[in-house]
PDB file of C-alpha atoms and ligand atoms in Angstrom:
ATOM      1  CA  SER H1364     -50.700  -7.902  93.568  1.00  0.00           C
ATOM      2  CA  ASP H1365     -54.074  -7.285  91.793  1.00  0.00           C
ATOM      3  CA  LEU H1366     -52.718  -5.119  89.058  1.00  0.00           C
ATOM      4  CA  ALA H1367     -53.914  -7.243  86.105  1.00  0.00           C
ATOM      5  CA  GLY H1368     -57.060  -6.107  85.345  1.00  0.00           C
ATOM      6  CA  ASN H1369     -57.839  -3.238  86.676  1.00  0.00           C
ATOM      7  CA  ALA H1370     -57.883  -0.598  83.861  1.00  0.00           C
ATOM      8  CA  MET H1371     -56.935   1.967  86.175  1.00  0.00           C
ATOM      9  CA  SER H1372     -53.460   0.585  86.875  1.00  0.00           C
ATOM     10  CA  LEU H1373     -52.419  -0.041  83.532  1.00  0.00           C
ATOM     11  CA  PRO H1374     -50.649   3.289  82.826  1.00  0.00           C
ATOM     12  CA  VAL H1375     -48.860   2.571  86.057  1.00  0.00           C
ATOM     13  CA  VAL H1376     -47.821  -0.567  84.579  1.00  0.00           C
ATOM     14  CA  LEU H1377     -46.772   1.118  81.627  1.00  0.00           C
ATOM     15  CA  ALA H1378     -45.123   3.697  82.950  1.00  0.00           C
ATOM     16  CA  THR H1379     -43.256   1.523  85.269  1.00  0.00           C
ATOM     17  CA  GLN H1380     -42.245  -0.957  82.041  1.00  0.00           C
ATOM     18  CA  LEU H1381     -41.079   2.331  80.258  1.00  0.00           C
ATOM     19  CA  ALA H1382     -38.716   3.862  83.308  1.00  0.00           C
ATOM     20  CA  ALA H1383     -36.943   0.041  83.107  1.00  0.00           C
ATOM     21  CA  LEU H1384     -36.591   0.517  79.472  1.00  0.00           C
ATOM     22  CA  CYS H1385     -35.140   3.732  79.923  1.00  0.00           C
ATOM     23  CA  VAL H1386     -32.805   3.188  82.795  1.00  0.00           C
ATOM     24  CA  PRO H1387     -30.172   0.983  81.068  1.00  0.00           C
ATOM     25  CA  ALA H1388     -29.904   4.478  78.532  1.00  0.00           C
ATOM     26  CA  TYR H1389     -29.214   6.772  81.011  1.00  0.00           C
ATOM     27  CA  ARG H1390     -26.678   4.255  82.710  1.00  0.00           C
ATOM     28  CA  ARG H1391     -25.066   3.900  79.361  1.00  0.00           C
ATOM     29  CA  ALA H1392     -25.229   7.817  78.854  1.00  0.00           C
ATOM     30  CA  GLN H1393     -23.567   8.260  82.426  1.00  0.00           C
ATOM     31  CA  LYS H1394     -20.619   5.590  81.874  1.00  0.00           C
ATOM     32  CA  ARG H1395     -19.887   7.531  78.563  1.00  0.00           C
ATOM     33  CA  ASP H1396     -20.094  11.109  80.539  1.00  0.00           C
ATOM     34  CA  PRO H1397     -20.056  10.788  84.244  1.00  0.00           C
ATOM     35  CA  SER H1398     -21.406  14.347  84.436  1.00  0.00           C
ATOM     36  CA  PHE H1399     -24.239  13.083  82.433  1.00  0.00           C
ATOM     37  CA  ALA H1400     -27.534  13.876  83.922  1.00  0.00           C
ATOM     38  CA  LEU H1401     -31.236  14.862  83.159  1.00  0.00           C
ATOM     39  CA  PRO H1402     -30.972  18.860  83.823  1.00  0.00           C
ATOM     40  CA  THR H1403     -34.604  19.218  82.449  1.00  0.00           C
ATOM     41  CA  VAL H1404     -36.286  17.095  84.716  1.00  0.00           C
ATOM     42  CA  GLN H1405     -36.206  19.499  87.737  1.00  0.00           C
ATOM     43  CA  ALA H1406     -37.436  22.592  85.819  1.00  0.00           C
ATOM     44  CA  ALA H1407     -40.417  20.676  83.993  1.00  0.00           C
ATOM     45  CA  LEU H1408     -41.410  18.425  86.924  1.00  0.00           C
ATOM     46  CA  PRO H1409     -44.272  20.588  88.073  1.00  0.00           C
ATOM     47  CA  SER H1410     -45.838  21.042  84.539  1.00  0.00           C
ATOM     48  CA  VAL H1411     -44.981  17.607  82.951  1.00  0.00           C
ATOM     49  CA  ARG H1412     -46.900  15.718  86.284  1.00  0.00           C
ATOM     50  CA  GLY H1413     -50.405  14.445  85.039  1.00  0.00           C
ATOM     51  CA  ALA H1414     -49.031  14.089  81.446  1.00  0.00           C
ATOM     52  CA  GLY H1415     -47.589  10.859  82.106  1.00  0.00           C
ATOM     53  CA  ALA H1416     -44.112  11.921  81.449  1.00  0.00           C
ATOM     54  CA  VAL H1417     -43.014  12.272  84.757  1.00  0.00           C
ATOM     55  CA  ASP H1418     -42.086   8.285  85.659  1.00  0.00           C
ATOM     56  CA  VAL H1419     -39.873   8.380  82.857  1.00  0.00           C
ATOM     57  CA  ALA H1420     -37.739  10.962  83.926  1.00  0.00           C
ATOM     58  CA  ALA H1421     -37.687   9.948  87.368  1.00  0.00           C
ATOM     59  CA  ALA H1422     -36.628   6.432  86.071  1.00  0.00           C
ATOM     60  CA  PRO H1423     -32.926   6.804  87.868  1.00  0.00           C
ATOM     61  CA  ALA H1424     -34.298   7.607  91.288  1.00  0.00           C
ATOM     62  CA  THR H1425     -36.917   4.612  91.567  1.00  0.00           C
ATOM     63  CA  THR H1426     -34.707   1.988  90.432  1.00  0.00           C
ATOM     64  CA  ALA H1427     -33.524   0.747  93.920  1.00  0.00           C
ATOM     65  CA  ALA H1428     -37.285   0.513  95.692  1.00  0.00           C
ATOM     66  CA  PRO H1429     -40.147   1.330  93.467  1.00  0.00           C
ATOM     67  CA  ALA H1430     -41.752   3.693  95.691  1.00  0.00           C
ATOM     68  CA  PRO H1431     -45.419   3.815  95.152  1.00  0.00           C
ATOM     69  CA  THR H1432     -46.962   5.982  91.961  1.00  0.00           C
ATOM     70  CA  ALA H1433     -49.061   9.374  92.972  1.00  0.00           C
ATOM     71  CA  ALA H1434     -51.992   7.598  91.761  1.00  0.00           C
ATOM     72  CA  GLU H1435     -52.026   5.125  94.877  1.00  0.00           C
ATOM     73  CA  LEU H1436     -52.162   8.074  97.381  1.00  0.00           C
ATOM     74  CA  GLN H1437     -55.254   9.699  97.847  1.00  0.00           C
ATOM     75  CA  THR H1438     -55.954  10.455 101.645  1.00  0.00           C
ATOM     76  CA  MET H1439     -53.645  12.470 103.815  1.00  0.00           C
ATOM     77  CA  SER H1440     -53.041   9.080 106.173  1.00  0.00           C
ATOM     78  CA  ASP H1441     -51.866   7.365 103.027  1.00  0.00           C
ATOM     79  CA  LEU H1442     -49.702  10.113 102.573  1.00  0.00           C
ATOM     80  CA  PHE H1443     -48.249  10.678 105.757  1.00  0.00           C
ATOM     81  CA  GLN H1444     -47.467   6.581 106.150  1.00  0.00           C
ATOM     82  CA  ALA H1445     -45.662   6.855 102.821  1.00  0.00           C
ATOM     83  CA  LEU H1446     -43.594   9.585 104.320  1.00  0.00           C
ATOM     84  CA  LEU H1447     -42.733   8.367 107.459  1.00  0.00           C
ATOM     85  CA  GLY H1448     -40.407   6.015 106.183  1.00  0.00           C
ATOM     86  CA  LEU H1449     -38.453   9.038 104.370  1.00  0.00           C
ATOM     87  CA  CYS H1450     -37.561  10.820 107.660  1.00  0.00           C
ATOM     88  CA  ASP H1451     -34.009  10.032 107.796  1.00  0.00           C
ATOM     89  CA  GLU H1452     -33.361  10.724 104.281  1.00  0.00           C
ATOM     90  CA  ALA H1453     -35.453  14.107 104.748  1.00  0.00           C
ATOM     91  CA  PHE H1454     -33.379  15.218 107.215  1.00  0.00           C
ATOM     92  CA  ALA H1455     -29.963  14.231 105.497  1.00  0.00           C
ATOM     93  CA  SER H1456     -31.289  15.898 102.435  1.00  0.00           C
ATOM     94  CA  SER H1457     -32.265  18.865 103.932  1.00  0.00           C
ATOM     95  CA  ILE H1458     -30.564  22.225 104.807  1.00  0.00           C
ATOM     96  CA  LEU H1459     -28.320  21.441 107.554  1.00  0.00           C
ATOM     97  CA  CYS H1460     -25.953  24.656 107.548  1.00  0.00           C
ATOM     98  CA  THR H1461     -26.278  28.014 106.328  1.00  0.00           C
ATOM     99  CA  CYS H1462     -23.414  27.400 103.806  1.00  0.00           C
ATOM    100  CA  GLU H1463     -26.741  25.446 101.959  1.00  0.00           C
ATOM    101  CA  SER H1464     -29.414  28.249 102.318  1.00  0.00           C
ATOM    102  CA  SER H1465     -28.998  28.817  98.827  1.00  0.00           C
ATOM    103  CA  GLY H1466     -29.015  25.031  97.496  1.00  0.00           C
ATOM    104  CA  GLY H1467     -26.444  22.370  97.559  1.00  0.00           C
ATOM    105  CA  THR H1468     -24.787  20.581 100.146  1.00  0.00           C
ATOM    106  CA  THR H1469     -21.672  21.283 101.984  1.00  0.00           C
ATOM    107  CA  ASP H1470     -18.486  18.561 101.607  1.00  0.00           C
ATOM    108  CA  ALA H1471     -17.565  19.031 104.995  1.00  0.00           C
ATOM    109  CA  GLU H1472     -18.846  16.999 108.287  1.00  0.00           C
ATOM    110  CA  VAL H1473     -22.045  18.197 109.459  1.00  0.00           C
ATOM    111  CA  VAL H1474     -22.056  18.920 113.021  1.00  0.00           C
ATOM    112  CA  ARG H1475     -24.990  19.327 115.666  1.00  0.00           C
ATOM    113  CA  CYS H1476     -25.467  20.909 119.140  1.00  0.00           C
ATOM    114  CA  ARG H1477     -26.738  18.052 121.367  1.00  0.00           C
ATOM    115  CA  HIS H1478     -28.565  20.503 123.683  1.00  0.00           C
ATOM    116  CA  CYS H1479     -30.129  22.864 120.812  1.00  0.00           C
ATOM    117  CA  TRP H1480     -30.177  20.910 117.865  1.00  0.00           C
ATOM    118  CA  VAL H1481     -28.746  23.770 115.841  1.00  0.00           C
ATOM    119  CA  SER H1482     -26.512  22.065 112.744  1.00  0.00           C
ATOM    120  CA  LEU H1483     -23.820  23.545 110.779  1.00  0.00           C
ATOM    121  CA  CYS H1484     -20.770  22.150 108.800  1.00  0.00           C
ATOM    122  CA  ARG H1485     -17.553  21.840 109.972  1.00  0.00           C
ATOM    123  CA  HIS H1486     -16.122  24.531 107.901  1.00  0.00           C
ATOM    124  CA  CYS H1487     -18.661  26.920 108.912  1.00  0.00           C
ATOM    125  CA  THR H1488     -17.826  26.173 112.591  1.00  0.00           C
ATOM    126  CA  LYS H1489     -14.722  28.636 112.323  1.00  0.00           C
ATOM    127  CA  HIS H1490     -17.240  31.508 111.371  1.00  0.00           C
ATOM    128  CA  PHE H1491     -19.242  31.298 114.712  1.00  0.00           C
ATOM    129  CA  ALA H1492     -18.792  31.106 118.264  1.00  0.00           C
ATOM    130  CA  THR H1493     -19.445  27.169 118.878  1.00  0.00           C
ATOM    131  CA  ALA H1494     -18.346  27.333 122.424  1.00  0.00           C
ATOM    132  CA  SER H1495     -21.634  27.516 123.811  1.00  0.00           C
ATOM    133  CA  HIS H1496     -22.839  24.530 122.112  1.00  0.00           C
ATOM    134  CA  THR H1497     -21.662  20.368 122.636  1.00  0.00           C
ATOM    135  CA  LEU H1498     -21.186  19.572 118.930  1.00  0.00           C
ATOM    136  CA  GLU H1499     -21.746  16.301 118.041  1.00  0.00           C
ATOM    137  CA  THR H1500     -20.943  14.655 113.839  1.00  0.00           C
ATOM    138  CA  LEU H1501     -24.239  13.647 112.633  1.00  0.00           C
ATOM    139  CA  PRO H1502     -23.932  10.285 110.985  1.00  0.00           C
ATOM    140  CA  LEU H1503     -25.447  10.946 107.489  1.00  0.00           C
ATOM    141  CA  SER H1504     -26.011   8.705 104.422  1.00  0.00           C
ATOM    142  CA  ALA H1505     -25.540   9.697 101.179  1.00  0.00           C
ATOM    143  CA  ARG H1506     -26.871  13.526 100.906  1.00  0.00           C
ATOM    144  CA  ASP H1507     -28.517  14.281  97.513  1.00  0.00           C
ATOM    145  CA  PRO H1508     -31.363  16.873  97.654  1.00  0.00           C
ATOM    146  CA  THR H1509     -32.081  16.990  93.642  1.00  0.00           C
ATOM    147  CA  ALA H1510     -32.861  13.557  93.948  1.00  0.00           C
ATOM    148  CA  PHE H1511     -34.808  13.386  96.973  1.00  0.00           C
ATOM    149  CA  GLU H1512     -36.939  16.496  96.026  1.00  0.00           C
ATOM    150  CA  ARG H1513     -37.751  14.360  92.686  1.00  0.00           C
ATOM    151  CA  ARG H1514     -38.879  11.451  94.728  1.00  0.00           C
ATOM    152  CA  LEU H1515     -41.383  13.797  96.916  1.00  0.00           C
ATOM    153  CA  TRP H1516     -42.619  15.531  93.373  1.00  0.00           C
ATOM    154  CA  LEU H1517     -43.097  11.606  92.206  1.00  0.00           C
ATOM    155  CA  LEU H1518     -44.685  10.317  95.606  1.00  0.00           C
ATOM    156  CA  ALA H1519     -47.129  13.019  96.564  1.00  0.00           C
ATOM    157  CA  PRO H1520     -50.273  13.235  95.077  1.00  0.00           C
ATOM    158  CA  MET H1521     -51.022  16.128  92.815  1.00  0.00           C
ATOM    159  CA  ALA H1522     -54.286  16.773  95.208  1.00  0.00           C
ATOM    160  CA  ILE H1523     -54.779  14.856  98.744  1.00  0.00           C
ATOM    161  CA  GLN H1524     -58.357  14.736 100.719  1.00  0.00           C
ATOM    162  CA  LEU H1525     -58.391  14.910 104.407  1.00  0.00           C
ATOM    163  CA  ASP H1526     -59.714  11.341 105.439  1.00  0.00           C
ATOM    164  CA  ARG H1527     -61.777  10.907 108.868  1.00  0.00           C
ATOM    165  CA  THR H1528     -58.557  10.105 110.425  1.00  0.00           C
ATOM    166  CA  SER H1529     -56.651  13.187 110.076  1.00  0.00           C
ATOM    167  CA  ALA H1530     -59.840  15.201 110.200  1.00  0.00           C
ATOM    168  CA  ALA H1531     -60.591  14.272 113.623  1.00  0.00           C
ATOM    169  CA  GLU H1532     -56.847  14.674 114.779  1.00  0.00           C
ATOM    170  CA  LEU H1533     -56.654  18.320 113.277  1.00  0.00           C
ATOM    171  CA  GLU H1534     -60.418  18.944 114.809  1.00  0.00           C
ATOM    172  CA  ARG H1535     -58.730  18.293 118.051  1.00  0.00           C
ATOM    173  CA  THR H1536     -55.958  20.962 117.729  1.00  0.00           C
ATOM    174  CA  ALA H1537     -58.264  23.379 115.743  1.00  0.00           C
ATOM    175  CA  THR H1538     -58.622  26.783 117.304  1.00  0.00           C
ATOM    176  CA  ALA H1539     -61.340  29.389 115.942  1.00  0.00           C
ATOM    177  CA  SER H1540     -59.769  31.580 113.560  1.00  0.00           C
ATOM    178  CA  GLY H1541     -62.301  31.887 110.873  1.00  0.00           C
ATOM    179  CA  MET H1542     -61.569  28.207 109.813  1.00  0.00           C
ATOM    180  CA  PRO H1543     -64.749  25.964 108.279  1.00  0.00           C
ATOM    181  CA  ALA H1544     -64.861  23.247 110.364  1.00  0.00           C
ATOM    182  CA  ILE H1545     -62.339  20.742 109.968  1.00  0.00           C
ATOM    183  CA  GLY H1546     -64.920  18.200 108.819  1.00  0.00           C
ATOM    184  CA  ASP H1547     -66.137  20.477 105.720  1.00  0.00           C
ATOM    185  CA  LEU H1548     -62.785  20.935 104.754  1.00  0.00           C
ATOM    186  CA  SER H1549     -62.834  16.957 104.026  1.00  0.00           C
ATOM    187  CA  HIS H1550     -64.889  17.904 101.216  1.00  0.00           C
ATOM    188  CA  GLU H1551     -62.033  19.753  99.375  1.00  0.00           C
ATOM    189  CA  ALA H1552     -59.168  18.767  97.482  1.00  0.00           C
ATOM    190  CA  PHE H1553     -56.115  19.870  98.339  1.00  0.00           C
ATOM    191  CA  HIS H1554     -53.886  20.763  95.565  1.00  0.00           C
ATOM    192  CA  LEU H1555     -49.738  20.593  95.840  1.00  0.00           C
ATOM    193  CA  GLN H1556     -47.826  23.531  95.377  1.00  0.00           C
ATOM    194  CA  ARG H1557     -44.774  23.741  96.149  1.00  0.00           C
ATOM    195  CA  VAL H1558     -41.898  21.104  97.658  1.00  0.00           C
ATOM    196  CA  VAL H1559     -39.390  23.539  99.659  1.00  0.00           C
ATOM    197  CA  ARG H1560     -36.115  22.203 100.855  1.00  0.00           C
ATOM    198  CA  GLU H1561     -36.265  24.011 104.649  1.00  0.00           C
ATOM    199  CA  ARG H1562     -33.785  23.752 107.714  1.00  0.00           C
ATOM    200  CA  GLY H1563     -33.882  20.062 108.822  1.00  0.00           C
ATOM    201  CA  SER H1564     -36.894  18.956 106.644  1.00  0.00           C
ATOM    202  CA  TRP H1565     -38.540  19.226 103.248  1.00  0.00           C
ATOM    203  CA  ARG H1566     -42.238  20.809 102.912  1.00  0.00           C
ATOM    204  CA  LEU H1567     -45.025  19.489 100.771  1.00  0.00           C
ATOM    205  CA  GLN H1568     -47.531  22.987 100.342  1.00  0.00           C
ATOM    206  CA  TYR H1569     -51.243  21.881  99.522  1.00  0.00           C
ATOM    207  CA  THR H1570     -53.661  24.473  98.851  1.00  0.00           C
ATOM    208  CA  THR H1571     -57.427  25.095  98.588  1.00  0.00           C
ATOM    209  CA  GLN H1572     -59.486  28.261  98.052  1.00  0.00           C
ATOM    210  CA  VAL H1573     -59.657  28.793 101.866  1.00  0.00           C
ATOM    211  CA  ALA H1574     -56.697  27.335 103.571  1.00  0.00           C
ATOM    212  CA  GLN H1575     -53.144  25.774 103.068  1.00  0.00           C
ATOM    213  CA  LEU H1576     -51.906  22.438 104.691  1.00  0.00           C
ATOM    214  CA  ARG H1577     -48.124  22.245 105.117  1.00  0.00           C
ATOM    215  CA  ILE H1578     -46.771  18.902 105.624  1.00  0.00           C
ATOM    216  CA  SER H1579     -43.374  18.998 106.811  1.00  0.00           C
ATOM    217  CA  ILE H1580     -40.855  15.969 106.888  1.00  0.00           C
ATOM    218  CA  GLY H1581     -37.830  15.365 108.614  1.00  0.00           C
ATOM    219  CA  ALA H1582     -36.788  16.670 112.151  1.00  0.00           C
ATOM    220  CA  LEU H1583     -39.191  17.488 114.380  1.00  0.00           C
ATOM    221  CA  GLY H1584     -37.049  18.981 117.117  1.00  0.00           C
ATOM    222  CA  ASP H1585     -34.714  16.392 118.375  1.00  0.00           C
ATOM    223  CA  ALA H1586     -36.994  13.485 116.889  1.00  0.00           C
ATOM    224  CA  LYS H1587     -38.008  12.802 113.449  1.00  0.00           C
ATOM    225  CA  GLY H1588     -41.413  12.329 112.046  1.00  0.00           C
ATOM    226  CA  VAL H1589     -43.957  13.988 109.724  1.00  0.00           C
ATOM    227  CA  ALA H1590     -45.742  17.142 110.870  1.00  0.00           C
ATOM    228  CA  ALA H1591     -48.833  19.092 109.083  1.00  0.00           C
ATOM    229  CA  LEU H1592     -49.993  22.405 109.903  1.00  0.00           C
ATOM    230  CA  LEU H1593     -53.379  23.750 108.666  1.00  0.00           C
ATOM    231  CA  HIS H1594     -53.441  27.481 107.749  1.00  0.00           C
ATOM    232  CA  SER H1595     -56.789  29.530 107.216  1.00  0.00           C
ATOM    233  CA  PHE H1596     -56.705  32.324 104.838  1.00  0.00           C
ATOM    234  CA  ALA H1597     -59.562  33.747 106.170  1.00  0.00           C
ATOM    235  CA  PRO H1598     -57.402  36.243 108.377  1.00  0.00           C
ATOM    236  CA  THR H1599     -55.899  37.246 105.244  1.00  0.00           C
ATOM    237  CA  LEU H1600     -59.080  37.583 103.142  1.00  0.00           C
ATOM    238  CA  ARG H1601     -59.986  39.925 106.112  1.00  0.00           C
ATOM    239  CA  GLY H1602     -57.109  42.003 105.344  1.00  0.00           C
ATOM    240  CA  GLU H1603     -54.978  40.939 108.388  1.00  0.00           C
ATOM    241  CA  ARG H1604     -51.216  41.304 107.471  1.00  0.00           C
ATOM    242  CA  GLY H1605     -48.264  39.333 108.905  1.00  0.00           C
ATOM    243  CA  ALA H1606     -47.673  35.703 109.509  1.00  0.00           C
ATOM    244  CA  VAL H1607     -50.775  33.675 109.762  1.00  0.00           C
ATOM    245  CA  PRO H1608     -50.259  31.285 112.596  1.00  0.00           C
ATOM    246  CA  PRO H1609     -51.480  27.513 112.260  1.00  0.00           C
ATOM    247  CA  VAL H1610     -55.466  26.511 113.219  1.00  0.00           C
ATOM    248  CA  ALA H1611     -54.621  22.859 113.561  1.00  0.00           C
ATOM    249  CA  ARG H1612     -51.894  20.322 113.562  1.00  0.00           C
ATOM    250  CA  LEU H1613     -51.089  17.350 113.454  1.00  0.00           C
ATOM    251  CA  LEU H1614     -47.703  15.651 114.491  1.00  0.00           C
ATOM    252  CA  LEU H1615     -46.415  11.718 113.506  1.00  0.00           C
ATOM    253  CA  PRO H1616     -43.268  10.756 115.147  1.00  0.00           C
ATOM    254  CA  SER H1617     -41.314   8.214 113.286  1.00  0.00           C
ATOM    255  CA  SER H1618     -40.636   4.894 115.322  1.00  0.00           C
TER     256      SER H1618
HETATM  257 ZN1   ZN Y 807     -21.192  25.379 106.025  1.00  0.00          ZN
HETATM  258 ZN1   ZN Y 808     -26.680  24.473 120.967  1.00  0.00          ZN
END
């Protein structure tokens, strides 16, 4: 790679080295006390991003395969490509049963209906009428919502712009709804506002003054992939109430 000699990449290199230095200390602490964690990481993440401290905090999550840093991701297309590789993990760490709605993961097996894709855990099947569903066990890898949320905060750039490909794709599905032309939005920076764990997927929420971009990663019906829904603030600014339907969408199934 051409990391050397590029002044912009220096903070990245330093952060990586710093992270590498911190990992052994974290491991030692965990060996002494298996319940050792970095409790402040989650709460502090949104505010410390950009301050340079975040890569250190997230070191344990990135040791296996170093994810691209936020600095390397600028456009929506790039972000989509990066997210596509995480669809399975996103789904596995999402909310898959009603008992997980307020956080955490069930310790029971997760089952899903082959026809309507509703999922729940074996514990909770007792509380629901499941006779009309064809439930199958979901093969899931390790489920760790905390670690996955941290990865998303690290991976997702603080601000993205619509590149020509994304803008064109959104434009194709756009409906007239007081929305500025999608092409005009390509000059706007969408800022990362929230990372939300949802049923079957995770949502990255980006906003500008006039619009909101909701990027979902995980289950798309019976498939997996990444979806972006563009919502206009125009109806709300006009005083209309209620949920605002998306004005444009972009879907990318994984594989
Ligand atoms: Zn459950
Ligand atoms: Zn069903």
